[in-house]
Coordinates of C-alpha atoms and ligand atoms in Angstrom, one line a residue:
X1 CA 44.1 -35.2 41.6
X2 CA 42.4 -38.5 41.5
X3 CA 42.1 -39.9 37.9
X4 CA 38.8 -40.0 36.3
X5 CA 36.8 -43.2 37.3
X6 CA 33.0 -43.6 34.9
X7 CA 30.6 -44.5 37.3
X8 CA 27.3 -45.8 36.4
X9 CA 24.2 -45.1 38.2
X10 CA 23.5 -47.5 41.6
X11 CA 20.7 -49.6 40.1
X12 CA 22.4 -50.0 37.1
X13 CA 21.9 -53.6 35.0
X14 CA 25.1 -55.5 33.9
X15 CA 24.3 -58.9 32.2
X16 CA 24.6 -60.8 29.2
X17 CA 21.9 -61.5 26.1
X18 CA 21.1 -64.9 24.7
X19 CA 18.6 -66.5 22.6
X20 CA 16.8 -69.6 22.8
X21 CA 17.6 -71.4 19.5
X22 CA 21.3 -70.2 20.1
X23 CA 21.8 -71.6 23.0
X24 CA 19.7 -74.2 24.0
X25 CA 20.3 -77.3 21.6
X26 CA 17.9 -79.6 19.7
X27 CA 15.4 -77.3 19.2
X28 CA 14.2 -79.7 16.5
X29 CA 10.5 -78.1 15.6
X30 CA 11.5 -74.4 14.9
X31 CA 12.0 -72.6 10.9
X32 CA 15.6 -72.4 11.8
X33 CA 16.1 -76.4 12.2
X34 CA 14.7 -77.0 9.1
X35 CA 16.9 -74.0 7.3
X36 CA 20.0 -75.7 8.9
X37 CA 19.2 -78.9 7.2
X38 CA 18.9 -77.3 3.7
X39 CA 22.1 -77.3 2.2
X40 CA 24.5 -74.0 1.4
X41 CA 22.3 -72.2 4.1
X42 CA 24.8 -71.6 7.0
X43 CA 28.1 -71.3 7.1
X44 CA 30.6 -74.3 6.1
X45 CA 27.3 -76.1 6.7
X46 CA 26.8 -75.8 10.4
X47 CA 24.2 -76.8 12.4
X48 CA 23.0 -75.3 16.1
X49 CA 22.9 -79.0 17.2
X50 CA 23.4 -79.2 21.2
X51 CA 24.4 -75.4 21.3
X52 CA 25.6 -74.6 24.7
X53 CA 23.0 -77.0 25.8
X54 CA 21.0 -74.5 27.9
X55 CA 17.6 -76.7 28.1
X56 CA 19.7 -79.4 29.5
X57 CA 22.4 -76.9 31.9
X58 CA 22.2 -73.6 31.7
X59 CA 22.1 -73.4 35.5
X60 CA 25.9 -73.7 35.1
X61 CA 26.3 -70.9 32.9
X62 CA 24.5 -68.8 35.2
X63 CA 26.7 -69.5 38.0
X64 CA 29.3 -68.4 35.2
X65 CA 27.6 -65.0 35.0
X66 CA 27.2 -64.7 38.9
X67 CA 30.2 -65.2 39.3
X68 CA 31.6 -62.4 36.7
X69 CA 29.5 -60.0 38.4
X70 CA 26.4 -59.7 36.3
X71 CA 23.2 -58.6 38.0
X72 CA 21.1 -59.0 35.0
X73 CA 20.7 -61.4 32.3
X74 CA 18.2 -61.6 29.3
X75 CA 17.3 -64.4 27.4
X76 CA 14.4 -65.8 25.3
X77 CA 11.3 -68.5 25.4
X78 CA 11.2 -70.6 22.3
X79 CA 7.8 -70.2 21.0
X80 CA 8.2 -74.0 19.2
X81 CA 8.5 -75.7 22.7
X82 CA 5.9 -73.7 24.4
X83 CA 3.8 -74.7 21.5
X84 CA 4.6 -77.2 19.4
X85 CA 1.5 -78.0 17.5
X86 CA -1.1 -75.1 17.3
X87 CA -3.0 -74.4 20.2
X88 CA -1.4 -77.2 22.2
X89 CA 1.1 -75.6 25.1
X90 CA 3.6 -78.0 26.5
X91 CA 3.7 -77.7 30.5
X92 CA 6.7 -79.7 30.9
X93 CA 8.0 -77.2 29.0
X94 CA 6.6 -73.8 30.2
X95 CA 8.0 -75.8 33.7
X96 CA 11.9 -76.3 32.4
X97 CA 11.7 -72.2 32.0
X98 CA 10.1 -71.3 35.6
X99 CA 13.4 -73.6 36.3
X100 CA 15.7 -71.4 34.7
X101 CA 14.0 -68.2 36.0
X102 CA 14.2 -69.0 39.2
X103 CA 17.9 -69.8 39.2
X104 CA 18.5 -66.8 37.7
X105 CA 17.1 -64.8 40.4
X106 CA 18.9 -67.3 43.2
X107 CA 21.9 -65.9 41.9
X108 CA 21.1 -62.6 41.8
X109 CA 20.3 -61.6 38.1
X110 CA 17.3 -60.1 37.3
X111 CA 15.4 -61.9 34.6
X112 CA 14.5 -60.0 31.1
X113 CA 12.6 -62.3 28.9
X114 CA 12.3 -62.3 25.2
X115 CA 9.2 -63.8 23.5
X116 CA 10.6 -64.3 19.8
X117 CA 13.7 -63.8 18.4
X118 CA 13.4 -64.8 15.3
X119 CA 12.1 -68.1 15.5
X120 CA 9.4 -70.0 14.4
X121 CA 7.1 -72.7 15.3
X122 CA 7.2 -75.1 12.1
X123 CA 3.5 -74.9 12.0
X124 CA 3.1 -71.1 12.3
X125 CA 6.0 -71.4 9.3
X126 CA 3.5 -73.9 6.7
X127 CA 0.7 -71.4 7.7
X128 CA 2.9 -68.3 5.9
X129 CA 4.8 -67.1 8.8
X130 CA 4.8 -63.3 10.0
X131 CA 3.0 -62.7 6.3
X132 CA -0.2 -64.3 7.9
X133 CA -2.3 -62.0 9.8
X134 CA -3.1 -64.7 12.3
X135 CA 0.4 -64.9 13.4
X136 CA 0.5 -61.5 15.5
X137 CA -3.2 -63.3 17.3
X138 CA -1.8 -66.5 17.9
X139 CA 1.5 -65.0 18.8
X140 CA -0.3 -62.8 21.6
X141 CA -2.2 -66.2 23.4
X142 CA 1.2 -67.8 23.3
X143 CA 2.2 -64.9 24.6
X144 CA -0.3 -64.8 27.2
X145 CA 0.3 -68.7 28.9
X146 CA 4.2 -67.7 28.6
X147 CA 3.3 -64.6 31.2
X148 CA 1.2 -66.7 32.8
X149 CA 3.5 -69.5 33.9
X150 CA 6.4 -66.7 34.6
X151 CA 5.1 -63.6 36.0
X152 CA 6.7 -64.6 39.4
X153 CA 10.0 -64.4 38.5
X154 CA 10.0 -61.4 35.3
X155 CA 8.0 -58.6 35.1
X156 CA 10.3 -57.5 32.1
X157 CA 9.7 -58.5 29.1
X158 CA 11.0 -57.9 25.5
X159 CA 7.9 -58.9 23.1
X160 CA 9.9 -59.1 19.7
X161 CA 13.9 -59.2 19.1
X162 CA 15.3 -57.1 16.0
X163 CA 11.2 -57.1 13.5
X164 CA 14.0 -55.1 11.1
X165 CA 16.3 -57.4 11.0
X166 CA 13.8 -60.7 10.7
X167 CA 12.9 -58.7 7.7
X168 CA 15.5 -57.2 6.3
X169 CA 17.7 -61.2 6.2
X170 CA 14.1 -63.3 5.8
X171 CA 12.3 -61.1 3.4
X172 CA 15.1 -58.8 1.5
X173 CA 18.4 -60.5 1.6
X174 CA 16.7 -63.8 1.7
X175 CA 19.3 -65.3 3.8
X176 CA 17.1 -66.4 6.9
X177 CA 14.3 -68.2 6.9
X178 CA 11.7 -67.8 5.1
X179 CA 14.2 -67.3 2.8
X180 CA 12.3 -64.8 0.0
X181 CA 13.3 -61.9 -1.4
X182 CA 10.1 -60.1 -2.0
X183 CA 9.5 -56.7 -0.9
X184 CA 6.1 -56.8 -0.3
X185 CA 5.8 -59.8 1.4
X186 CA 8.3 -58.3 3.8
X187 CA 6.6 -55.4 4.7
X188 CA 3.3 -57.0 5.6
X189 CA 5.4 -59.2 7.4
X190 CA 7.0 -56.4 9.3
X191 CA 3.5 -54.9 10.0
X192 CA 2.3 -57.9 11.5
X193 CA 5.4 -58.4 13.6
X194 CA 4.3 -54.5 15.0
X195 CA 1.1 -55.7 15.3
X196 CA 1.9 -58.7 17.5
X197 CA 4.4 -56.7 19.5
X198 CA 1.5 -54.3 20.1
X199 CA -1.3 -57.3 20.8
X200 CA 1.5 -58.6 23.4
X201 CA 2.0 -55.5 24.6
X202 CA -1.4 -54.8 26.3
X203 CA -2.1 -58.5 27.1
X204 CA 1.0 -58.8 29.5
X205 CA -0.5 -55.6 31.2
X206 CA -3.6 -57.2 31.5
X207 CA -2.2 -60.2 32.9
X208 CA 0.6 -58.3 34.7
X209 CA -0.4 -54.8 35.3
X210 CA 3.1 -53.1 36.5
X211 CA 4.7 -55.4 33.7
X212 CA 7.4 -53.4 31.8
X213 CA 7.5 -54.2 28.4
X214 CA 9.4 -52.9 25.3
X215 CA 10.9 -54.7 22.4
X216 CA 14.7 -54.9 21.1
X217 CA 15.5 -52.7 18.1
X218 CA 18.6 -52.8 16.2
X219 CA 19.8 -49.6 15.6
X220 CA 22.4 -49.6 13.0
X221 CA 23.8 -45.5 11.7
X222 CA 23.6 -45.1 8.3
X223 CA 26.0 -42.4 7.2
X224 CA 26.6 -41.1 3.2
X225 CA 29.3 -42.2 2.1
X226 CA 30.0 -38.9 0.5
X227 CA 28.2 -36.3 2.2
X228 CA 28.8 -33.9 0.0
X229 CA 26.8 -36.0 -2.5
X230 CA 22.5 -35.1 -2.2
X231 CA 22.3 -38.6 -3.8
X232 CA 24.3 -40.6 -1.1
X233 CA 22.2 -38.1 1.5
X234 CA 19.0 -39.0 0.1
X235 CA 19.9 -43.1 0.3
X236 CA 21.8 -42.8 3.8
X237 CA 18.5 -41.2 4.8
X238 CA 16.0 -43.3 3.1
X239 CA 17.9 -47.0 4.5
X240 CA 17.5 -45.3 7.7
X241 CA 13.8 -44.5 7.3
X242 CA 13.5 -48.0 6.6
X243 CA 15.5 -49.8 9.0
X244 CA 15.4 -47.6 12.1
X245 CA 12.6 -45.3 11.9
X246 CA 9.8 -47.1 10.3
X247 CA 9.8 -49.7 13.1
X248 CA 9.5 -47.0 16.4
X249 CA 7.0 -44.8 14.4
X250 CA 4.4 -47.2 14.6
X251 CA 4.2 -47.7 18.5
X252 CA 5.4 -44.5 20.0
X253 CA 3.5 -42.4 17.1
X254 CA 0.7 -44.9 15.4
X255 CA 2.2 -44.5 12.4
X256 CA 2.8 -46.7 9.5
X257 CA 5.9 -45.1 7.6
X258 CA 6.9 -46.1 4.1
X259 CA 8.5 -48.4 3.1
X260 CA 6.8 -50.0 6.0
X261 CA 3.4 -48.9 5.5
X262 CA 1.3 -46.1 4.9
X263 CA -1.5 -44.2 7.2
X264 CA -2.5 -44.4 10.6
X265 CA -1.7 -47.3 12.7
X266 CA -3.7 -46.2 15.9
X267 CA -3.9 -49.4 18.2
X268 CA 0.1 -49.5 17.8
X269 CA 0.5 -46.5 19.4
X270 CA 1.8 -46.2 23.2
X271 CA 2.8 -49.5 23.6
X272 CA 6.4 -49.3 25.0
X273 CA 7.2 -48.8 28.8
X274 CA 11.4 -48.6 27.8
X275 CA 12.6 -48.8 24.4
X276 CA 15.7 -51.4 23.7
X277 CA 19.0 -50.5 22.1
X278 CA 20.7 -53.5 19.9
X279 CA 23.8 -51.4 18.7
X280 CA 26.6 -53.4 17.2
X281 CA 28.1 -50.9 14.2
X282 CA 27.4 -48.4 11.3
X283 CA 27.3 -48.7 7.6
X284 CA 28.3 -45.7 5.1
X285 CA 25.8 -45.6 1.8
X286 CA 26.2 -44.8 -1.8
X287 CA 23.8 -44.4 -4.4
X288 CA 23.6 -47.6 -6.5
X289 CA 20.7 -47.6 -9.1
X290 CA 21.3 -51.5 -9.3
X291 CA 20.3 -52.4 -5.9
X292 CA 16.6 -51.9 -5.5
X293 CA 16.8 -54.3 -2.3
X294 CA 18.6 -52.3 -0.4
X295 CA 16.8 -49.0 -1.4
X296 CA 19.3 -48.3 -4.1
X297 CA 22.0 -48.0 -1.5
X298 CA 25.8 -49.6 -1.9
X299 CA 26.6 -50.0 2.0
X300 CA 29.8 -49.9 2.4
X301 CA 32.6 -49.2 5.2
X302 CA 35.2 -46.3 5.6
X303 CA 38.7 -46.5 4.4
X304 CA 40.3 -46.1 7.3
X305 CA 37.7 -47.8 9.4
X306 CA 39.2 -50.6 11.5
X307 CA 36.9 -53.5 10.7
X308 CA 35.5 -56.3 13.2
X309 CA 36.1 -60.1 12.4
X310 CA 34.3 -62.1 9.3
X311 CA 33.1 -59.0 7.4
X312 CA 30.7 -57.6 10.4
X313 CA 31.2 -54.2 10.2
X314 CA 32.9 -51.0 11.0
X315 CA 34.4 -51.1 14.8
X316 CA 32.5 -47.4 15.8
X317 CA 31.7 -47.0 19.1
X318 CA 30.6 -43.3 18.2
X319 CA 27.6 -44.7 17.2
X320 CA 26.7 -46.1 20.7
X321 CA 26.3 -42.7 21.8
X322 CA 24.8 -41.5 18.6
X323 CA 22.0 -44.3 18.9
X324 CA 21.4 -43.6 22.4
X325 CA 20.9 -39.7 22.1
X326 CA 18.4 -40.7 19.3
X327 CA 16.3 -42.8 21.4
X328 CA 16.5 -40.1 24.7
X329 CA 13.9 -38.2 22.0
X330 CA 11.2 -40.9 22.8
X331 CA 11.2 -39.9 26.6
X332 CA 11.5 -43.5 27.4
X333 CA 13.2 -45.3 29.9
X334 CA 16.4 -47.4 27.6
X335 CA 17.8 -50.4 28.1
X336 CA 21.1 -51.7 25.7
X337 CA 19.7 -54.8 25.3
X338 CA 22.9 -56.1 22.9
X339 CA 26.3 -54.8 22.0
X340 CA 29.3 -56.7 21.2
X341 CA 31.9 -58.2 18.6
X342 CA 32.9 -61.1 16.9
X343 CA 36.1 -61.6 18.3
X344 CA 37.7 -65.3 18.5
X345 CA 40.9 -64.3 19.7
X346 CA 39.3 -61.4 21.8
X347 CA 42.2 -59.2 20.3
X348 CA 39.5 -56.2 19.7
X349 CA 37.0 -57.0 22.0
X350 CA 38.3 -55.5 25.6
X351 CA 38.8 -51.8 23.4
X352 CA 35.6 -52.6 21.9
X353 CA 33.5 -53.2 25.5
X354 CA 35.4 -50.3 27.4
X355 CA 34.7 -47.3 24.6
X356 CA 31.4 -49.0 23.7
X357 CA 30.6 -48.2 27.6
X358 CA 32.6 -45.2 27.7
X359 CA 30.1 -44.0 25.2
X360 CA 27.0 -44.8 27.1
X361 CA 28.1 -43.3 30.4
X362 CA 28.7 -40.1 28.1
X363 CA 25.1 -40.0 27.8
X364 CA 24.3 -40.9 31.0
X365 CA 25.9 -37.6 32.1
X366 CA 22.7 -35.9 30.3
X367 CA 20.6 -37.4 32.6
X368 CA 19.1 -40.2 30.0
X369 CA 17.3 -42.7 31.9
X370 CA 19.2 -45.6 30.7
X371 CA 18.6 -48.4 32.7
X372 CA 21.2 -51.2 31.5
X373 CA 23.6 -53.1 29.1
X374 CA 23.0 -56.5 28.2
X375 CA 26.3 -57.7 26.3
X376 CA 26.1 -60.1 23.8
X377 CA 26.8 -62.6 24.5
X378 CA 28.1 -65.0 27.5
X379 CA 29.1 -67.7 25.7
X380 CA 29.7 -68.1 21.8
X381 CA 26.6 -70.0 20.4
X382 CA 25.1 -70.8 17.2
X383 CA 25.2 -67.3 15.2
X384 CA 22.2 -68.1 12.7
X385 CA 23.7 -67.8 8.8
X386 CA 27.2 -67.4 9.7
X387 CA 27.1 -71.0 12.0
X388 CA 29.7 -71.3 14.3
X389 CA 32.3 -69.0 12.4
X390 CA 31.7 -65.8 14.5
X391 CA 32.3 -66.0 18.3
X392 CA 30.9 -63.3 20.5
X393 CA 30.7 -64.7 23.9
X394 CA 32.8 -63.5 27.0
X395 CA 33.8 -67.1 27.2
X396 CA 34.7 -69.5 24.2
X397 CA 32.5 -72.4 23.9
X398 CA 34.1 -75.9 21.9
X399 CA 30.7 -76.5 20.6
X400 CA 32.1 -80.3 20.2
X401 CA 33.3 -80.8 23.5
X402 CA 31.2 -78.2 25.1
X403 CA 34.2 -77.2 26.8
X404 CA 34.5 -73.4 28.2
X405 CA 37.3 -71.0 28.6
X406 CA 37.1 -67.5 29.6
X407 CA 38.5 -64.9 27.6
X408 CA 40.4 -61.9 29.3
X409 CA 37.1 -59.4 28.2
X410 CA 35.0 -61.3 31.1
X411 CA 37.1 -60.6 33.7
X412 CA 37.2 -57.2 32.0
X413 CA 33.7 -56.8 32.3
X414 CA 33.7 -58.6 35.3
X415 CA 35.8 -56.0 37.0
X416 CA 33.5 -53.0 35.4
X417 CA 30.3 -55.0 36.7
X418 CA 31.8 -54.9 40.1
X419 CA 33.2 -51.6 40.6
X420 CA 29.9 -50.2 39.0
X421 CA 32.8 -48.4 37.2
X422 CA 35.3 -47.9 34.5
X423 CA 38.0 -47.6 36.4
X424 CA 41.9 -46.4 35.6
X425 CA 42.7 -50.3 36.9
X426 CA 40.5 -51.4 34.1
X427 CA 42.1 -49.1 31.3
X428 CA 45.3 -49.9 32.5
X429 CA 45.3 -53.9 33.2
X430 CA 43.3 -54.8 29.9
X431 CA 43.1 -51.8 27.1
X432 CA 46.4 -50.1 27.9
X433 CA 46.2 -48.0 24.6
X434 CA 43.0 -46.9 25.7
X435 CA 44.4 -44.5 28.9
X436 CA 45.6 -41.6 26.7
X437 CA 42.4 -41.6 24.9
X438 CA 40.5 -41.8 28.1
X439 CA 42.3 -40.6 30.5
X440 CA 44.4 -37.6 29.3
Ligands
LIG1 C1 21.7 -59.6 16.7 C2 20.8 -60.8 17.1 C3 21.4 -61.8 18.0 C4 22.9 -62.1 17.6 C5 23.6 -60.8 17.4 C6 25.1 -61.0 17.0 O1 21.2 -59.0 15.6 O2 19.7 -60.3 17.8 O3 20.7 -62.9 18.0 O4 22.9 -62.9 16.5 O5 23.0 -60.0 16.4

């Protein structure tokens, strides 16, 4: 008998996920510049600098991708460059992205564009940020000359990347700009980053009427930590209220949900065409009366839980398919539009990327329309608060030399892109501990 082979559906997206301030270098006139200047904000005080220098070459990075065998790539527009002083939109600019568009799709990789992940123009910033109600209006007409200028080569786009997580680490945890940690504050600016996904949302469909337009939630599974405990049951399920429901009641029911809101929120509602998955690991919860922030919830990891680099989480690729079967509810077409691992010495990664996938194809097999897998990232870049200290990318980047070297997980997922397939081959040449698991 031939041994098991997990194929993936023919049309099936393989790429990579970046984001503008990550990669591209010397974006100078963002909120995350400025942060990166303040001292004891990032990591052993590093600064994005040149990144992977993207606005200058990221053509060469895409022939990196083409050449592992990725069809598909996402990446975002920095709003701060489209815009750089309100109301005035840089051509030169909107011009350098067409650029990189249309290189994408010479080499075969199907463009899916981001329009903010999680930076800001320094003006929108001094005018109060996402806690200004004018930010989801002025977001949408930037949104509007961005579609404009590209609608040749995307008709995908991703309006906002992770509104949970901009406010959970701006707003809660205080550890990304805007810095705060006021509760309030947080959830009107969560409410306005719905609002402007929702504005964006029917303008691009205006603009660009078979558009497909979603926007990137991070997913995270929030278990008790005892579940025999009501009181670790009651947190688990209130943290995921917050963080994971909250945030897909609004479009998909027109509902504002607490802690995010309260009542009706009708013009939010219908305004996703696919829903995308950011799943990267889980969290177990105890009841801790000291931690208002976090919803009176200790999060916490399980003993025996084997743990990913620099304190990132639990290594559980259970929840990949856990996350997925959730969102197959919403009837919607999904994309994974990030999974992946810190993982210098890619030691855990080629396990990680093979059950991760394993997962997904798991719930293919129930006929959920899932459309692609986006794995963060290509190449390390700047990774916000934690600087240069966690590396996720297929290939290693020297950000001082800007010297790349491929790790073995791309030709891993190189060989999985190509075969459209897990194959025994794959098990066998890079996760050899993985073929009695897999393939019993
Ligand atoms: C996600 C972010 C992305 C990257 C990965 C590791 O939450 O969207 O920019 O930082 O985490």
């Amino acid at each position: 008998m031939p041994e098991a082979t997990f194929h993936f559906p023919d049309d099936f997206r393989w790429g990579t996920a970046t984001a503008a301030h990550q990669v591209e270098g010397n974006n100078t006139n963002n909120d995350w510049w400025a942060w990166e200047q303040e001292e004891g904000r990032i990591k052993e005080g590093h600064k994005s600098g040149l990144a992977c220098n993207w606005w200058e070459r990221a053509e060469e990075d895409f022939d990196r991708a083409a050449e592992l065998g990725q069809n598909a790539h996402r990446l975002s527009v920095e709003w701060s460059r489209v815009e750089p002083r309100e109301g005035y939109f840089d051509d030169a600019a909107l011009d350098r992205y067409r650029a990189m568009l249309r290189a994408l799709r010479e080499r075969g990789l199907e463009p899916m564009v981001t329009l903010h992940h999680f930076t800001n123009p320094l003006w929108l910033a001094e005018m109060g940020g996402w806690e200004n109600p004018r930010a989801a209006i002025l977001f949408e007409r930037y949104v509007a000359r961005v579609v404009e200028a590209l609608e040749e080569f995307c008709d995908l786009w991703c309006t906002v990347n992770e509104p949970n997580v901009l406010v959970y680490m701006g707003y809660l945890a205080g550890v990304f700009p805007p810095g705060k940690q006021d509760f309030q504050a947080g959830m009107r600016a969560g409410r306005n980053l719905m609002r402007a996904h929702a504005l964006a949302y029917r303008r691009i469909h205006a603009l660009q009427p078979h558009a497909r337009v979603g926007f990137a939630h991070n997913l995270r599974i929030f278990d008790p930590a005892n579940p025999r405990s009501p009181m670790d049951r009651w947190i688990a399920g209130l943290q995921d209220r917050g963080y994971n429901e909250a945030f897909l009641a609004a479009p998909i029911r027109g509902r504002w949900l607490f802690p995010l809101g309260f009542g009706f929120a009708w013009r939010l509602r219908g305004t996703l065409d696919w829903i995308g998955l950011n799943y990267y690991t889980r969290d177990l919860v105890a009841f801790d009366r000291c931690r208002p922030e976090s919803l009176f919830g200790r999060n916490i990891h399980a003993p025996d839980a084997e743990l990913l680099d620099g304190g990132y989480g639990e290594f559980y690729p259970d929840g990949m398919e856990r996350a997925l079967k959730r969102l197959s509810y919403l009837d919607l077409p999904i994309y994974v539009t990030e999974n992946g691992i810190p993982d210098a010495d890619d030691d855990q990664r080629p396990r990680y990327i093979i059950l991760h996938l394993h997962r997904l194809w798991r719930v293919l097999q129930g006929c959920v329309p899932i459309m692609g897998y986006y794995h963060w990232t290509l190449v390390d870049n700047f990774e916000w608060a934690e600087g240069w200290t966690l590396r996720f990318g297929l290939i290693e980047l020297n950000p001082e030399t800007g010297e790349r070297t491929f790790r073995p997980s791309a030709y891993l997922y190189r060989d999985i892109c190509r075969a459209n397939a897990i194959t025994p081959e794959v098990i066998d040449q890079y996760a050899p501990a993985l073929r009695p698991v897999l393939l019993p």
